[in-house]
PDB file of C-alpha atoms in Angstrom:
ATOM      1  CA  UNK A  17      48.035 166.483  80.991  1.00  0.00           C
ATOM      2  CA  UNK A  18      45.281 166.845  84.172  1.00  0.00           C
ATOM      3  CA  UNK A  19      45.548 169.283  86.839  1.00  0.00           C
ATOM      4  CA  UNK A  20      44.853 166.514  89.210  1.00  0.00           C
ATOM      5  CA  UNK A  21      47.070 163.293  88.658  1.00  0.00           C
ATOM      6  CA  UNK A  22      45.426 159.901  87.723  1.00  0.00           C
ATOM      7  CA  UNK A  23      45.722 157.250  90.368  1.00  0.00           C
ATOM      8  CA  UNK A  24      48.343 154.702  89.713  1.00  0.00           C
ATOM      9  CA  UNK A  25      47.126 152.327  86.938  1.00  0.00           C
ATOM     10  CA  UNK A  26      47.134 149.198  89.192  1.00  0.00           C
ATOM     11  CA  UNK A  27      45.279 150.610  91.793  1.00  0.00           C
ATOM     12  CA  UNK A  28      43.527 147.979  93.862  1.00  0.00           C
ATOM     13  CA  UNK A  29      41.434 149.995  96.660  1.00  0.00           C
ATOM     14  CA  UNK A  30      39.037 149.795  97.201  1.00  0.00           C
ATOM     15  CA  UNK A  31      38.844 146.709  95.794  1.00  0.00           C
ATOM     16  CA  UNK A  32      35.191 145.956  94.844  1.00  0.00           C
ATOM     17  CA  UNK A  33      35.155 149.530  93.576  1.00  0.00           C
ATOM     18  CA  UNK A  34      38.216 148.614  91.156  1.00  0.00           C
ATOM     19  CA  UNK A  35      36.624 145.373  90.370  1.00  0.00           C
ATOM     20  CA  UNK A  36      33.664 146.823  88.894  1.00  0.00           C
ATOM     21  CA  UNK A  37      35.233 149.600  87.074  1.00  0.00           C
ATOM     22  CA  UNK A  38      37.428 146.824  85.519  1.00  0.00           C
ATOM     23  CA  UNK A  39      34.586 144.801  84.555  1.00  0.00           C
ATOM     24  CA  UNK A  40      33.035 146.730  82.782  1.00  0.00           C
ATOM     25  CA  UNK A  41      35.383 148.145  81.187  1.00  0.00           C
ATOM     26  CA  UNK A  42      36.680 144.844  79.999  1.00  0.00           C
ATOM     27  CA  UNK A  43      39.923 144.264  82.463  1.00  0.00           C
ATOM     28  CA  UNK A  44      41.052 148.234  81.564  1.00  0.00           C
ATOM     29  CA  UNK A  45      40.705 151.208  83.934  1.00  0.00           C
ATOM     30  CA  UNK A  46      40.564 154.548  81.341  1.00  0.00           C
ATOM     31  CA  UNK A  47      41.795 157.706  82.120  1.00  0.00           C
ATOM     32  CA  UNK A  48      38.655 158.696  83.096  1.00  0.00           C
ATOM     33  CA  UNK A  49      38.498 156.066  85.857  1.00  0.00           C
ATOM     34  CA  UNK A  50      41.638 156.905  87.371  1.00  0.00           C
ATOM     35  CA  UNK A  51      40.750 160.753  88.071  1.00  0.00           C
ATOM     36  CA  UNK A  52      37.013 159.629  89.049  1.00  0.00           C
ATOM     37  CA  UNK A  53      38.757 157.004  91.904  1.00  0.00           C
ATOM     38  CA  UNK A  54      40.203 160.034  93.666  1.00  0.00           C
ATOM     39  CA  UNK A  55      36.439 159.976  95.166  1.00  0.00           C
ATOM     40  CA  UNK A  56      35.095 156.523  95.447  1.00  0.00           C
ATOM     41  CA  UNK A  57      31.603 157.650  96.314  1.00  0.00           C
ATOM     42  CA  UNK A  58      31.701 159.802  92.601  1.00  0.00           C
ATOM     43  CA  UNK A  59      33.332 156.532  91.025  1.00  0.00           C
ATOM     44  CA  UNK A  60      30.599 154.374  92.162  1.00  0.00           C
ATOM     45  CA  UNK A  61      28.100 156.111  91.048  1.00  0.00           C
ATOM     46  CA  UNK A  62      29.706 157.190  87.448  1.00  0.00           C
ATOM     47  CA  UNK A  63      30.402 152.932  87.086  1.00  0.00           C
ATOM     48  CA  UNK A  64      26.666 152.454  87.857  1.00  0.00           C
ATOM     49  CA  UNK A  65      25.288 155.103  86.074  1.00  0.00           C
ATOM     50  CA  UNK A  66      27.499 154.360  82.567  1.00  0.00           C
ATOM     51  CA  UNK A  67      26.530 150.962  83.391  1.00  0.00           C
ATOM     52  CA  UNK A  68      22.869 151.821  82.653  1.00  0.00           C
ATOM     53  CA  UNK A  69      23.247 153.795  80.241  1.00  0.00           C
ATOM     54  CA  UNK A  70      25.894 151.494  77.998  1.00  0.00           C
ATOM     55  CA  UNK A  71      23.994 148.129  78.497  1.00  0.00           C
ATOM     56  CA  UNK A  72      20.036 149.408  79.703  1.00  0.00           C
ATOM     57  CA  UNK A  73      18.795 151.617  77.474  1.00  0.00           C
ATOM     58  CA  UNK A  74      16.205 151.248  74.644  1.00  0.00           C
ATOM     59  CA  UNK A  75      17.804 154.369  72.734  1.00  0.00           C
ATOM     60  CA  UNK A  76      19.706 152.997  69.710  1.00  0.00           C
ATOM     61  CA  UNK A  77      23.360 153.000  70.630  1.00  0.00           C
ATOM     62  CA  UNK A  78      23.993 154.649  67.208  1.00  0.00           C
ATOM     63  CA  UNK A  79      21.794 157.591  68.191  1.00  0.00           C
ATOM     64  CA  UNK A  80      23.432 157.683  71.481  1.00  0.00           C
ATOM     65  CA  UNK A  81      27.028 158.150  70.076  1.00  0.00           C
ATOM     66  CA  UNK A  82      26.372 160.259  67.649  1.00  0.00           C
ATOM     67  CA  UNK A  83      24.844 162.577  70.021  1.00  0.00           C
ATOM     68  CA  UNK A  84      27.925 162.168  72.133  1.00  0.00           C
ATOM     69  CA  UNK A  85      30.348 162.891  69.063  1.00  0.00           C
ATOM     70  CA  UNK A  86      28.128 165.830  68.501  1.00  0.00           C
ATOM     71  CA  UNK A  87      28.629 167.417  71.721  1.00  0.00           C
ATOM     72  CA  UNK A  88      32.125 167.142  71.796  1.00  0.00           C
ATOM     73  CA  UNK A  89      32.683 168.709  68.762  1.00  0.00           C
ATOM     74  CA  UNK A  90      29.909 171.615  70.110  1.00  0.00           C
ATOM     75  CA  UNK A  91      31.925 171.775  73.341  1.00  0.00           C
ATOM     76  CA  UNK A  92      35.653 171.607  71.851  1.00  0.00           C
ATOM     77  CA  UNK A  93      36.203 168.200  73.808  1.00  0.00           C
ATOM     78  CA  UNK A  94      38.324 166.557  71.376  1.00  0.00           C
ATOM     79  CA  UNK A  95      39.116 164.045  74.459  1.00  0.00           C
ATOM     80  CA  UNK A  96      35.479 163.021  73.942  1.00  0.00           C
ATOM     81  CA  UNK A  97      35.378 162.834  70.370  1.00  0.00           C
ATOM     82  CA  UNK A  98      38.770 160.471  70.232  1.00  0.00           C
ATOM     83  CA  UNK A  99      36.924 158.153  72.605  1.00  0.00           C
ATOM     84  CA  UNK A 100      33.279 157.922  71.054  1.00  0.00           C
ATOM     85  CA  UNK A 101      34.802 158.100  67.440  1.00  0.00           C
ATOM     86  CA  UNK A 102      35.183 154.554  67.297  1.00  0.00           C
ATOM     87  CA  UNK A 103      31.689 153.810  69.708  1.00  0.00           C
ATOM     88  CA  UNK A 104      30.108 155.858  66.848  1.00  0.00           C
ATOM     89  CA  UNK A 105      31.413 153.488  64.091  1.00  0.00           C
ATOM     90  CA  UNK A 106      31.233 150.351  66.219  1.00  0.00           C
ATOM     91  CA  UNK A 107      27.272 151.262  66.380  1.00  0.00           C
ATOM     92  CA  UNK A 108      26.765 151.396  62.843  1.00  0.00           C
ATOM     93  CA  UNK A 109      27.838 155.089  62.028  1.00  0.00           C
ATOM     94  CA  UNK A 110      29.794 155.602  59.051  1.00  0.00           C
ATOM     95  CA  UNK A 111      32.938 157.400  58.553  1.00  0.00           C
ATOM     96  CA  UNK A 112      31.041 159.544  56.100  1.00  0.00           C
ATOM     97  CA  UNK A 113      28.977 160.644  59.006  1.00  0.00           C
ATOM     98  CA  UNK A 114      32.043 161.395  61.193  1.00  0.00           C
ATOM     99  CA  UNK A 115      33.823 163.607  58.436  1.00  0.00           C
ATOM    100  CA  UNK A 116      30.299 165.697  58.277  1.00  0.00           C
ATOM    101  CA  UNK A 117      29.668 166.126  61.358  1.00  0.00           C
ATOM    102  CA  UNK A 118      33.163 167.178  62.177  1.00  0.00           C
ATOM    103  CA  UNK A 119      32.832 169.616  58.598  1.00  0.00           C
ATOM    104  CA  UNK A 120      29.786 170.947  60.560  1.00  0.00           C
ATOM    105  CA  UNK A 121      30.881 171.638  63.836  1.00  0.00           C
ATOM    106  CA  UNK A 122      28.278 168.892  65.333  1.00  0.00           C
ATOM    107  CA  UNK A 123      25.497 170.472  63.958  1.00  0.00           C
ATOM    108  CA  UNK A 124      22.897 168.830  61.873  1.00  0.00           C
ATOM    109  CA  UNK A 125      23.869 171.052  58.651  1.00  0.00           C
ATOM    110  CA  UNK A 126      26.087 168.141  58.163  1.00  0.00           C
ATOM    111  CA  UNK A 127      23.480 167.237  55.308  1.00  0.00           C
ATOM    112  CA  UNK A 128      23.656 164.354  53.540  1.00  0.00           C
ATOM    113  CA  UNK A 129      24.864 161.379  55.577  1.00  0.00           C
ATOM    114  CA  UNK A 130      22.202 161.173  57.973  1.00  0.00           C
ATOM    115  CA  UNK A 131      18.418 159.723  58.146  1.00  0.00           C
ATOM    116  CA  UNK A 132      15.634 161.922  59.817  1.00  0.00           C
ATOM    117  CA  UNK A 133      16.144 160.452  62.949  1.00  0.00           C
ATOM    118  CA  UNK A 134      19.511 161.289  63.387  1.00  0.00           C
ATOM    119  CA  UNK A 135      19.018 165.036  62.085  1.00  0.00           C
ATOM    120  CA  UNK A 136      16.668 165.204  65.014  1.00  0.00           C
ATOM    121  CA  UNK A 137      18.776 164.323  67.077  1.00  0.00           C
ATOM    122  CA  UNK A 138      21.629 166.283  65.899  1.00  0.00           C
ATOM    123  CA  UNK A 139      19.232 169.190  66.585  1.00  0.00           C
ATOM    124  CA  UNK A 140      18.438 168.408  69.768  1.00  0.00           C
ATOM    125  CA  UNK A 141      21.845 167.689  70.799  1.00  0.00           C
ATOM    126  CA  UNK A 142      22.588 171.537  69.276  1.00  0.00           C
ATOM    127  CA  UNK A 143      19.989 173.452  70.970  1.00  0.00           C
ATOM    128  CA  UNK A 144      20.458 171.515  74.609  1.00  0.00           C
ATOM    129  CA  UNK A 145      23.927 172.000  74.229  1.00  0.00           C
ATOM    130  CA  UNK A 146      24.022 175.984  72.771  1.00  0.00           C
ATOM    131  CA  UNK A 147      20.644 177.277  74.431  1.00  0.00           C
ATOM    132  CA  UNK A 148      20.447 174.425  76.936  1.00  0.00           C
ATOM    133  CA  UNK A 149      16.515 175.353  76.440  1.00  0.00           C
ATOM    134  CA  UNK A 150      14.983 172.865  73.578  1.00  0.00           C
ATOM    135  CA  UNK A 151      12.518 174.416  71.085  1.00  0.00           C
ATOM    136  CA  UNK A 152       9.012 173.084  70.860  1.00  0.00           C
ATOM    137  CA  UNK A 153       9.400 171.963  67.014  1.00  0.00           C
ATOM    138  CA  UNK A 154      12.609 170.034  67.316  1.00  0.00           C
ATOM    139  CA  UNK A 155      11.196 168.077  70.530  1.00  0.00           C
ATOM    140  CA  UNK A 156       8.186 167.232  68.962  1.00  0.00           C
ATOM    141  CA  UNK A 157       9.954 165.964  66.017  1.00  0.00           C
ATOM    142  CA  UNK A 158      12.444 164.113  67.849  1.00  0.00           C
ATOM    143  CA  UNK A 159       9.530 162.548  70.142  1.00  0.00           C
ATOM    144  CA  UNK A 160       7.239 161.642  67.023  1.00  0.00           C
ATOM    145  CA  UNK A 161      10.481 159.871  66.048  1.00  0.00           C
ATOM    146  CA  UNK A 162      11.779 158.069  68.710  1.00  0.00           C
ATOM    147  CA  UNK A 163       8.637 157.577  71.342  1.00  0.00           C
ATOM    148  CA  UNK A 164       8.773 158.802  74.584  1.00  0.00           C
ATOM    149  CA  UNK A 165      11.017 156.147  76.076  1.00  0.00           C
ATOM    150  CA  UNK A 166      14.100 157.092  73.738  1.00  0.00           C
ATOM    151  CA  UNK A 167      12.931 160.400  73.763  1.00  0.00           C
ATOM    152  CA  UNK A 168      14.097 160.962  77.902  1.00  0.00           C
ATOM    153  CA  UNK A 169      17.046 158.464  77.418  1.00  0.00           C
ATOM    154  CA  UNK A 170      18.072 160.921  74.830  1.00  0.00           C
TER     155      UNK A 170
END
């Protein structure tokens, strides 16, 4: 349960606000809406900003959920992993690569089910989220294989 109540689910104020939310979320507000429209100012820019990232980015939306799954798992968010479980898979994933990276903790010793570029990424996702400082050889590998671009939607 949250420490802060959601907002009722047919909230309707303010109403372009709500509107967008809804859109593009499909018609649905998630939990995550409902605590975020305690603030409107925060809500619009979280509905912008997901926006972007969910429908502008160049970064393979594989790559992108699997680095999301990953941090959850680092962070002990199961909340996160429940919700980009099924992103993960809808992107391609596997649910080989779900049951290693949950056997691994979110690290990139899951082994087997994953290609280069996703062990990079696992890495990266590791080190940001562990030492929040990046080493030199897992950002050079991760920028030789996505290109710069990918590299800073990452």
């Amino acid at each position: 349960m949250p420490r802060v109540p959601y907002v009722p689910e047919g909230v309707s104020e303010p109403a372009d606000l709500v509107a967008a939310v809804r859109a593009r979320r499909g018609g649905a507000l998630l939990h995550l809406d409902r605590m975020l429209l305690h603030s409107p100012p925060l809500a619009r820019g979280w509905n912008a900003y997901l926006a972007a990232i969910r429908g502008g980015l160049s970064l393979d939306a594989r790559l992108r959920e699997l680095a999301v799954c990953a941090i959850g798992l680092l962070n002990g968010a199961p909340y996160e992993l429940h919700h980009h479980a099924p992103e993960l898979l809808a992107a391609g994933g596997t649910a080989a690569q779900l049951d290693a990276l949950r056997r691994a903790g979110g690290t990139a010793e899951a082994g087997g089910p994953f290609d280069a570029r996703e062990r990079a990424v696992l890495r990266l996702t590791a080190e940001m989220t562990r030492e929040v400082a990046v080493g030199d050889e897992t950002f050079a590998e991760v920028r030789r294989l996505l290109g710069e671009r990918e590299t800073v939607e990452l």
